[in-house]
XYZ file of C-alpha atoms in Angstrom:
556
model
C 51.583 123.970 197.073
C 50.875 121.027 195.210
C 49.408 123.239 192.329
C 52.763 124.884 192.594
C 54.672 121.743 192.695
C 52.455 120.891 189.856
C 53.628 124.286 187.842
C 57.736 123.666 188.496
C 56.603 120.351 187.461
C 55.331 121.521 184.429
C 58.256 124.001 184.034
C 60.958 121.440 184.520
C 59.540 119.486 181.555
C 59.510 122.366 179.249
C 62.852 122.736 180.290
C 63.842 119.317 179.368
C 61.685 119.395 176.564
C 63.039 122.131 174.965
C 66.662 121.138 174.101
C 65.155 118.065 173.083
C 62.727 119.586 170.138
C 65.659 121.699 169.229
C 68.313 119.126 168.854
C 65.647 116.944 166.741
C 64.842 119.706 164.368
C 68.506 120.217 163.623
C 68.623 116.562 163.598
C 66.083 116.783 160.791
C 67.853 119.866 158.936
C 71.123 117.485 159.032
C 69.458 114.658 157.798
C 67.511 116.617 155.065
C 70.865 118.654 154.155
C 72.624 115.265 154.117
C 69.931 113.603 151.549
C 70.280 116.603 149.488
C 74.014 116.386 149.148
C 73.819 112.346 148.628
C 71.354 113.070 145.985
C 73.615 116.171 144.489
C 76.521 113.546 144.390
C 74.808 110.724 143.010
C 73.649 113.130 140.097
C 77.610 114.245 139.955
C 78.552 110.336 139.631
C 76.243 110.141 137.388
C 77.913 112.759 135.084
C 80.939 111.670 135.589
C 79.754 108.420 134.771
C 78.669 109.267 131.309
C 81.395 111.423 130.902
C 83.459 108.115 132.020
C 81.687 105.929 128.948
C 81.895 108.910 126.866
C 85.671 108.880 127.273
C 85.726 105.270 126.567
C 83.842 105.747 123.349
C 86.056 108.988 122.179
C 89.616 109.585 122.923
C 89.064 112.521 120.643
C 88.178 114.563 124.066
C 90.570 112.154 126.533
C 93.414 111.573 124.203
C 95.504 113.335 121.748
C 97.975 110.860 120.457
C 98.792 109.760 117.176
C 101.402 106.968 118.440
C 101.922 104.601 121.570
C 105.075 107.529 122.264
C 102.854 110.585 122.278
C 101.505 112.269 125.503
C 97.605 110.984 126.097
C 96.622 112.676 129.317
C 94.317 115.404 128.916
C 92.078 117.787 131.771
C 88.631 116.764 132.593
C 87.763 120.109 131.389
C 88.833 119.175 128.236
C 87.284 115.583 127.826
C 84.012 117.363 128.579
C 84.169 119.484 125.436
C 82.571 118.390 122.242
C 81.853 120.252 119.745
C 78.772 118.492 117.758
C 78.787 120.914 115.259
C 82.128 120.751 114.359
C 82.946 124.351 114.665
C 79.914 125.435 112.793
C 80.425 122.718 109.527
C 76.855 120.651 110.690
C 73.208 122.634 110.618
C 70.957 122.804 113.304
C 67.481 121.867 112.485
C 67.805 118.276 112.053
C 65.438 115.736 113.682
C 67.854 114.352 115.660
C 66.474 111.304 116.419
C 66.111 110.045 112.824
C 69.850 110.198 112.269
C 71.612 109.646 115.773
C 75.074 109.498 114.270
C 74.797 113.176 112.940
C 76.131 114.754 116.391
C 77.093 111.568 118.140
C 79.775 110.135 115.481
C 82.218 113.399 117.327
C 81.797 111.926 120.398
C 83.945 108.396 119.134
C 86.965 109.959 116.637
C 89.517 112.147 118.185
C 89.045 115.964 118.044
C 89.909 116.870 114.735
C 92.356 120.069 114.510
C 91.188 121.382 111.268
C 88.450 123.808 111.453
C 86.300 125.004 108.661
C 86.775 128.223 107.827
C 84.381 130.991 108.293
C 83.405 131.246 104.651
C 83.070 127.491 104.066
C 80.484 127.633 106.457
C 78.994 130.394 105.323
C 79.234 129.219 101.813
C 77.698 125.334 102.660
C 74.307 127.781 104.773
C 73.416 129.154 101.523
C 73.842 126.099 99.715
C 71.159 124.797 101.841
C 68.563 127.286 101.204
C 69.450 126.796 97.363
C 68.762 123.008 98.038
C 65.672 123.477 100.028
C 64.546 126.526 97.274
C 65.152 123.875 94.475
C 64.986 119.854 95.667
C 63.020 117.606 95.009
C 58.743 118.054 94.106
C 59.998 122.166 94.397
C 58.009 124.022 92.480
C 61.576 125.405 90.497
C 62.838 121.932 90.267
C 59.173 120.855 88.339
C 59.794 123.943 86.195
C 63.513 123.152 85.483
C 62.725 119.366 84.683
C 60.205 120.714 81.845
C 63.235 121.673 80.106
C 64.569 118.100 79.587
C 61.448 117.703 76.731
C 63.340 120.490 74.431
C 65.917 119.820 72.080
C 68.133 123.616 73.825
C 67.655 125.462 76.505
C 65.702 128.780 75.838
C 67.007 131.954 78.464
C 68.468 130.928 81.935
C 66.898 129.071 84.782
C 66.025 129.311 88.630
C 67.950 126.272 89.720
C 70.826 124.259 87.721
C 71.609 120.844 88.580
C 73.986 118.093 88.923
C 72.946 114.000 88.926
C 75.357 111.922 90.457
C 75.379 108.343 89.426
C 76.884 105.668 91.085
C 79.950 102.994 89.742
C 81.917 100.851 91.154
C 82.550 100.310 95.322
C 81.008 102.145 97.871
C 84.528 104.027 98.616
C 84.798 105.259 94.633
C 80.886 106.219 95.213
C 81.677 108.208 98.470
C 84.908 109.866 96.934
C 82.783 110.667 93.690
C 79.970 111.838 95.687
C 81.614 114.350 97.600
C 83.945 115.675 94.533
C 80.101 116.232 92.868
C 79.296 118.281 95.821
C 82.132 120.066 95.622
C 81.940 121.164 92.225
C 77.997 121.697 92.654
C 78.600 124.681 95.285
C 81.200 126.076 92.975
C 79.153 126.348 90.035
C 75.827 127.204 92.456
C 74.151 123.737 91.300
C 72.029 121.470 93.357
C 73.094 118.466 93.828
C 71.122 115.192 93.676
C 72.261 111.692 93.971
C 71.082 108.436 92.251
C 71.304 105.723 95.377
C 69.227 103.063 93.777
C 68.354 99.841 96.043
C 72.091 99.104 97.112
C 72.562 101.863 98.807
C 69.258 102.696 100.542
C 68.896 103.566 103.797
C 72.869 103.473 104.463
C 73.056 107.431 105.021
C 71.034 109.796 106.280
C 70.330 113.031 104.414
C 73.131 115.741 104.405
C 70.837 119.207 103.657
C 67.982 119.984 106.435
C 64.308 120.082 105.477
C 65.254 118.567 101.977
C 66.322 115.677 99.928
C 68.943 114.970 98.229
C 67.862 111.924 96.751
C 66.796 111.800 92.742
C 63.107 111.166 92.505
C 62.229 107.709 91.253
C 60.202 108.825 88.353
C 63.150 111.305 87.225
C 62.742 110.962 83.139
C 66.484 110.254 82.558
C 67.191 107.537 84.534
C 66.431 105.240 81.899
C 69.518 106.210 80.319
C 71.916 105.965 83.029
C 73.016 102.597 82.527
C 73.831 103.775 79.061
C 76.732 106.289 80.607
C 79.890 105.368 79.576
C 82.826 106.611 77.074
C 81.967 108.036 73.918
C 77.766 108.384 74.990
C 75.799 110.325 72.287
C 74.973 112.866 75.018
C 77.972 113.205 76.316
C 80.334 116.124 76.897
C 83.213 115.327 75.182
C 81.052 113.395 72.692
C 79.801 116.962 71.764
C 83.057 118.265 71.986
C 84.429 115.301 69.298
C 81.752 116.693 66.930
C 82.241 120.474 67.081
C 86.339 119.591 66.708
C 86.819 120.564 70.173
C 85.955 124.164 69.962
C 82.550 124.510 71.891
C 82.080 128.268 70.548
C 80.665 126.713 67.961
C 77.844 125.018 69.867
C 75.263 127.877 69.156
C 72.365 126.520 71.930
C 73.247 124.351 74.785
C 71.313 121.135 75.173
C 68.475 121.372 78.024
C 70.956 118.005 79.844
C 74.422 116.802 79.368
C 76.610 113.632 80.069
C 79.640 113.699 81.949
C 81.827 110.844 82.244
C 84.478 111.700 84.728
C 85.573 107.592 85.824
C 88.721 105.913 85.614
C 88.303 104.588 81.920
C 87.629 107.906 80.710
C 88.483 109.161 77.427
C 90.688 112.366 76.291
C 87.485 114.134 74.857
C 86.181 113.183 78.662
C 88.846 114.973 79.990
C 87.839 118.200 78.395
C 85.790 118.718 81.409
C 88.478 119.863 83.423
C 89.670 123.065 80.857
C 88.770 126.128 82.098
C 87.233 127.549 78.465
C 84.976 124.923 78.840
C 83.449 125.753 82.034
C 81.266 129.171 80.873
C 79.458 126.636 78.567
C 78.416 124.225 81.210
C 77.139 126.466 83.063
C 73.955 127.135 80.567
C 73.250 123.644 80.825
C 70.731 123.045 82.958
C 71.026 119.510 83.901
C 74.777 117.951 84.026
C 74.405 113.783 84.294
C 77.685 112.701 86.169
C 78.982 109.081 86.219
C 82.260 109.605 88.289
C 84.216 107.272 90.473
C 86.652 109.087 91.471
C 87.807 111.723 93.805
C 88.292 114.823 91.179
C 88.538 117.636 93.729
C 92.547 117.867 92.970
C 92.003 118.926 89.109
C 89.263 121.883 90.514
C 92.072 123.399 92.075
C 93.722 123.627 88.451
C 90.936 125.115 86.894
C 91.553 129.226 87.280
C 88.323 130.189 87.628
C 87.963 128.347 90.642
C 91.318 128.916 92.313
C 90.228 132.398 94.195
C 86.735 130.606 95.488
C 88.634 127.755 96.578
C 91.162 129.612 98.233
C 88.634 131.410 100.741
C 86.785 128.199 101.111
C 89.451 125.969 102.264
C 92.459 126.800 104.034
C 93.755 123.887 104.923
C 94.489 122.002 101.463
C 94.896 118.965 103.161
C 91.742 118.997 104.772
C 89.020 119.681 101.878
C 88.294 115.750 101.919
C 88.214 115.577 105.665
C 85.510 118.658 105.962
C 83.476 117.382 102.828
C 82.882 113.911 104.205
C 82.066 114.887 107.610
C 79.488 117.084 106.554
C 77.980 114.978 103.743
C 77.915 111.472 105.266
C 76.527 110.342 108.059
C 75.495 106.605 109.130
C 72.146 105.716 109.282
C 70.454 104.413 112.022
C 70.863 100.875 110.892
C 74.777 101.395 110.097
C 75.261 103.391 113.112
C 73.552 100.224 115.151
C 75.999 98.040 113.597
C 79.170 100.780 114.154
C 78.303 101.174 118.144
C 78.065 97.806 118.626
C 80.894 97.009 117.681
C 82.971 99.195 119.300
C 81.043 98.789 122.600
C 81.613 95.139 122.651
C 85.762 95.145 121.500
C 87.384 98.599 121.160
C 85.655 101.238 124.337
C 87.578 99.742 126.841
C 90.811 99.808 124.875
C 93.520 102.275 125.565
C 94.941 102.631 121.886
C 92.920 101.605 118.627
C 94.542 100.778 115.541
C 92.984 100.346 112.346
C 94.456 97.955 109.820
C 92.826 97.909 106.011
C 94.584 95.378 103.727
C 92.800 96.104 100.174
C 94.461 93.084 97.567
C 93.065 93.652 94.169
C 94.381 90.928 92.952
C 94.863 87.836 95.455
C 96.985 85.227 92.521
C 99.535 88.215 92.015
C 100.214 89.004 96.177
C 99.759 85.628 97.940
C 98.804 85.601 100.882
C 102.092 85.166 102.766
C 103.836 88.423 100.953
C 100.933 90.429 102.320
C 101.362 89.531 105.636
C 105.129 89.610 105.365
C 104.510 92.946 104.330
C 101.953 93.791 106.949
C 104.164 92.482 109.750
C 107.284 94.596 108.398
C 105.379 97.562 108.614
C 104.322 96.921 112.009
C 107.693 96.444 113.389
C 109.484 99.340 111.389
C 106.743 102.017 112.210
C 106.843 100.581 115.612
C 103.133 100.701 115.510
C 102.831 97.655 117.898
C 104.944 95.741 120.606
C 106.985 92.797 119.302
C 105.982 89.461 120.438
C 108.181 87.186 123.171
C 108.741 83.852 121.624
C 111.175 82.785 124.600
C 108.033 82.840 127.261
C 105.076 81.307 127.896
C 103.168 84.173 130.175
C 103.714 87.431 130.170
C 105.673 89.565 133.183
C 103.162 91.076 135.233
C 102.748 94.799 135.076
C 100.541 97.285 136.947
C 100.898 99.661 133.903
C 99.724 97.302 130.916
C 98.284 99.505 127.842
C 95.464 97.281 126.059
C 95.577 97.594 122.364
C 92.666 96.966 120.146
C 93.165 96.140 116.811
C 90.492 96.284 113.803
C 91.244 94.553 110.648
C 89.480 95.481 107.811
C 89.913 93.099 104.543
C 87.635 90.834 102.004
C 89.648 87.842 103.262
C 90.184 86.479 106.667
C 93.303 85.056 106.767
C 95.524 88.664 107.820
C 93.431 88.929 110.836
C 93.705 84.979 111.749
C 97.229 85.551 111.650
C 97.814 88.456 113.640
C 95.046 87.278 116.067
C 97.502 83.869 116.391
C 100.809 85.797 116.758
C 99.512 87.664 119.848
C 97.153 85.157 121.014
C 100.451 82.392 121.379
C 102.740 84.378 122.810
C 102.679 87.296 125.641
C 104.311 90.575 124.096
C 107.652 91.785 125.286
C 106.466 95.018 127.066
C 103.492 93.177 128.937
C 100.611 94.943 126.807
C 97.680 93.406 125.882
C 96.730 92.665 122.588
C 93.093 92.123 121.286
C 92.526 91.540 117.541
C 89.416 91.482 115.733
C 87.583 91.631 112.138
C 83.605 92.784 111.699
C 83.455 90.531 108.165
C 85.110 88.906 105.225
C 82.773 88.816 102.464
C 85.337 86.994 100.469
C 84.259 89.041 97.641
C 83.176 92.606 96.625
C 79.480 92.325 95.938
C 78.197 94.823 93.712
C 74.606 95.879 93.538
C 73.851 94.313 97.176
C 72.531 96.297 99.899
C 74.045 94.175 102.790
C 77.593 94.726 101.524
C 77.308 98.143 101.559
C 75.808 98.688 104.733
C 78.858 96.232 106.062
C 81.382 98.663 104.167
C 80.100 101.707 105.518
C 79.853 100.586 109.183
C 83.671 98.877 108.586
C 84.798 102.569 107.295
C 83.337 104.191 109.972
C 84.965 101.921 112.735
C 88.300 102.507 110.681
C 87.717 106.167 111.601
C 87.298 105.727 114.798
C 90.800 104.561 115.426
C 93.639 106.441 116.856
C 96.422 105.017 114.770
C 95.583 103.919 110.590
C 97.316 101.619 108.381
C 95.381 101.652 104.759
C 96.297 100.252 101.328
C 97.528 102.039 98.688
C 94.990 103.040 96.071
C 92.177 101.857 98.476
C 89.377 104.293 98.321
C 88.145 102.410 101.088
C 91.078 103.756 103.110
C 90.484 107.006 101.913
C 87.369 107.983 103.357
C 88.493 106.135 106.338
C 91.286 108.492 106.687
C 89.150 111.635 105.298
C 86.407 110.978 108.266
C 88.988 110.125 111.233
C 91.449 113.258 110.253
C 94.083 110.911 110.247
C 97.470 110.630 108.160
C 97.860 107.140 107.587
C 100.776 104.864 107.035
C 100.605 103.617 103.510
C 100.728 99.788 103.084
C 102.260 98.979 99.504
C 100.937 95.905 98.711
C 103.252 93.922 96.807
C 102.645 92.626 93.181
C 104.555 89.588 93.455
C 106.679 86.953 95.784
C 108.832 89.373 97.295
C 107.777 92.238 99.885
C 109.069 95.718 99.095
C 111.281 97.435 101.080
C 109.039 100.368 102.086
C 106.678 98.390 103.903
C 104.610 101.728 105.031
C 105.777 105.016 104.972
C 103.337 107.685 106.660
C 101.503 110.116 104.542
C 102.186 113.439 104.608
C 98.315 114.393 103.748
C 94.758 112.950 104.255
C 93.595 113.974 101.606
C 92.370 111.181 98.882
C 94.115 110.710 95.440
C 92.759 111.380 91.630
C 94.262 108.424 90.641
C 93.445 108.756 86.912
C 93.847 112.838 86.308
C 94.359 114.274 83.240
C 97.631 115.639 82.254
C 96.921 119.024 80.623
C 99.292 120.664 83.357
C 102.869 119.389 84.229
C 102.717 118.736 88.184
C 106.102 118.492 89.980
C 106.917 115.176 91.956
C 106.642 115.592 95.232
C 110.360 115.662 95.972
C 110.744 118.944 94.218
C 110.291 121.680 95.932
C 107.345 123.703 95.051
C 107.899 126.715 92.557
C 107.523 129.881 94.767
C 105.640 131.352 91.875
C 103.299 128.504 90.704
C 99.625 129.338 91.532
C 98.767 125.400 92.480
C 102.243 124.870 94.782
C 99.663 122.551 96.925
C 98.994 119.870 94.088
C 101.479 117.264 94.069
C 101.680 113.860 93.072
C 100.592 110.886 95.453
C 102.765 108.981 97.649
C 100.982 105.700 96.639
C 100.446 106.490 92.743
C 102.810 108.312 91.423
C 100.487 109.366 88.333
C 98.062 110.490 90.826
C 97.335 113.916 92.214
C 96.352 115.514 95.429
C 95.994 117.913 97.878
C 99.249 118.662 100.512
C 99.364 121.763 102.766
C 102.242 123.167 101.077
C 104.288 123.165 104.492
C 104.475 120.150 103.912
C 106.406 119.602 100.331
């Protein structure tokens, strides 16, 4: 009995025992299930998260407006898309750690809406193998540079070549650089760039598993200095001696100067006829000093016209796809770029980018300017008016921040404006933050410093959703080329007296050729474009009006 007692003993325990073991190994399949969805949703916070600071730095993905009256919502589907490669215009291949900005800089500009076309990206793939077949210490560029020691050129070559060379500010050299490109992948050329010491280290390299940097001990570069109008080795030097009429050149030189800058001469301007093309293209090496954006005039040229056509759909856009894909911060620069927008523009619902380019400070005082900058403002509507009637502004659950970035040699614009808004609340309750990266006072040419400073300041001006720039700024230009923005044009006045169009919008991004030749009679651009003119698309510039460049001709 007391065995059996013993046994129901046993048994009731079980019993109780049983329940008890089962409820703790659910407890334990709740508590593991539970860990396993905390740690699921702290990796989902932590996307969203990212994808939180990665909104802040881009409103390219988050936001699609131009102007404070514009929608800006957009899905979270949407602001998770970015296309680093933009739509096929970058390589793959790169190291991507030795030039960050490469596939980052997408992630802080709005999405551009221009997409390369299918055949500029095809076109820019084989200019890289050509580059990589050819560049520097190749065993075709060695070969090639033997010819420079003969007085002609004897049969045709592997590889032909372009040699950029720099002048004047970092926006001219930028403009230049990529018109060089340009014309190097229309004529199949390689091009290679002279940086010298002010400009190292600023950009990474464009072309994957190459250079496109001129070798120090290049045997020419003695002679570069030596490049300007009316050079002995110069195109239309040889053109002034053969009484314009190349056919009678019998042997191309093995190298040739070509002077393309804004104090070019009219035998310099030969360049651009289209009878003179088939010669330069048995010249092996072509020496280019060139500040200025020349792309416009290739669209002239009839030989080009059908290549162009297929590489570029959007006129409007050549600039914008050409600088995107050439030019890219270094590490340094892009240090300085992320920084700076970090610390004053992320957080910032709207961005505005303000570039006030006076070339000559005696002739616009300082007060006209910012009459002028202030009248633009308040016509365009680009920012709330201040309240001078209160002290502290109305409070508002719906306050849009607005970060502005002045860009300018001189600080006093940006004092000014940082004053205005800093004294008095605006009338629609927004907030109003104002700030400048530098004033170098001057432009220093031939310093390193400056240039990195320029870059990084162009590159912030890209960043922004809404751009004011300064007519006949090149500065502005590649700005407004690299954000894919149309900017409103700030004429900046030559006198005591503001003018009455304080900043009409652009119609195109695209830069100017502010010094073209005039072999061909463009229309203005209030005429309406001739339905049978083959260049309907080159007009004349809203801020020079003896400039050229590039519309979509929708617009017109």
């Amino acid at each position: 009995m007391d065995i059996f007692k013993m046994e129901r003993s046993g048994y009731g325990s079980k019993r109780i025992r049983k329940p008890v073991v089962s409820f703790l190994i659910v407890f334990c399949l709740l508590y593991i299930a539970s860990m396993f969805y905390r740690s699921s949703t702290s990796v989902l916070i932590g996307e969203v998260t990212r994808d939180n600071i990665t909104g802040q730095l881009t409103e390219n993905v988050t936001r699609c407006s131009e102007t404070e009256s514009e929608d800006t919502s957009s899905s979270g589907t949407e602001s998770m898309v970015v296309d680093k490669l933009l739509g096929g215009l970058l390589a793959t291949g790169f190291d991507e750690e030795s030039c960050i900005s490469r596939y980052q800089a997408a992630l802080y500009r709005k999405t551009s809406s221009y997409k390369p076309s299918a055949y500029l990206v095809s076109k820019l793939r084989k200019y890289e193998e050509l580059h990589k077949r050819c560049g520097p210490n190749t065993e075709s560029y060695r070969r090639t540079l033997k010819k420079l020691s003969s007085s002609h050129t004897n049969g045709t070559t592997d590889c032909n070549y372009i040699v950029w060379t720099p002048s004047n500010g970092l926006g001219n050299r930028i403009i230049s650089m990529a018109s060089s490109f340009l014309y190097a992948v229309l004529t199949n050329r390689v091009l290679l760039v002279d940086h010298g010491s002010d400009m190292a280290g600023i950009f990474c390299e464009p072309f994957p598993n190459t250079s496109w940097l001129l070798p120090m001990d290049f045997p020419l570069k003695d002679q570069f200095y030596s490049l300007q109008p009316g050079n002995v080795h110069s195109y239309g030097h040889l053109l002034k001696m053969n009484n314009l009429d190349i056919s009678t050149v019998s042997q191309a030189p093995p190298f040739l100067h070509l002077y393309l800058a804004y104090n070019y001469g009219k035998h310099d301007k030969l360049f651009f006829l289209d009878q003179n093309q088939g010669f330069l293209q048995k010249v092996p090496w072509l020496i280019l000093k060139s500040d200025l954006y020349f792309v416009p005039y290739l669209f002239l040229i009839p030989s080009f016209q059908q290549e162009l056509g297929k590489l570029f759909v959007d006129k409007e856009a050549v600039f914008h796809h050409l600088v995107r894909y050439l030019f890219h911060p270094s590490n340094q620069a892009w240090g300085l770029i992320t920084r700076f927008y970090q610390a004053y523009l992320a957080s910032a619902d709207q961005k505005i980018g303000l570039q006030v380019r006076v070339f000559n400070r005696k002739a616009s005082p300082v007060s006209v300017v910012l009459e002028q900058i202030l009248g633009c403002i308040k016509k365009e509507k680009l920012l709330p008016q201040v309240d001078e009637q209160k002290l502290i502004a109305s409070p508002s659950k719906n306050k849009t921040s607005r970060a502005i970035t002045v860009a300018s040699l001189y600080p006093e614009y940006y004092e000014s404006i940082k004053s205005m808004y800093w004294m008095n609340p605006t009338v629609n309750g927004d907030v109003i933050g104002v700030y400048q990266p530098s004033h170098e006072e001057v432009q220093h040419y031939g310093n390193n410093m400056h240039n990195l400073k320029a870059w990084a300041e162009i590159s912030i001006l890209s960043m922004s959703d809404v751009l004011v720039t300064s007519s006949w700024s090149t500065f502005g230009y590649v700005a407004q080329g690299l954000g894919g923005l149309k900017p409103w044009i700030l004429y900046v006045p030559a006198g005591n007296q503001p003018t009455d169009r304080p900043c009409p919008r652009g119609k195109s991004m695209e830069p100017c050729f502010l010094s073209p030749p005039d072999y061909y009679r463009i229309p203005t651009t209030r005429e309406r474009p001739d339905a049978g003119s083959p260049v309907p698309h080159v007009r004349h510039c809203e801020d020079a009006s003896n400039g050229i460049k590039l519309f979509n001709s929708e617009q017109l």
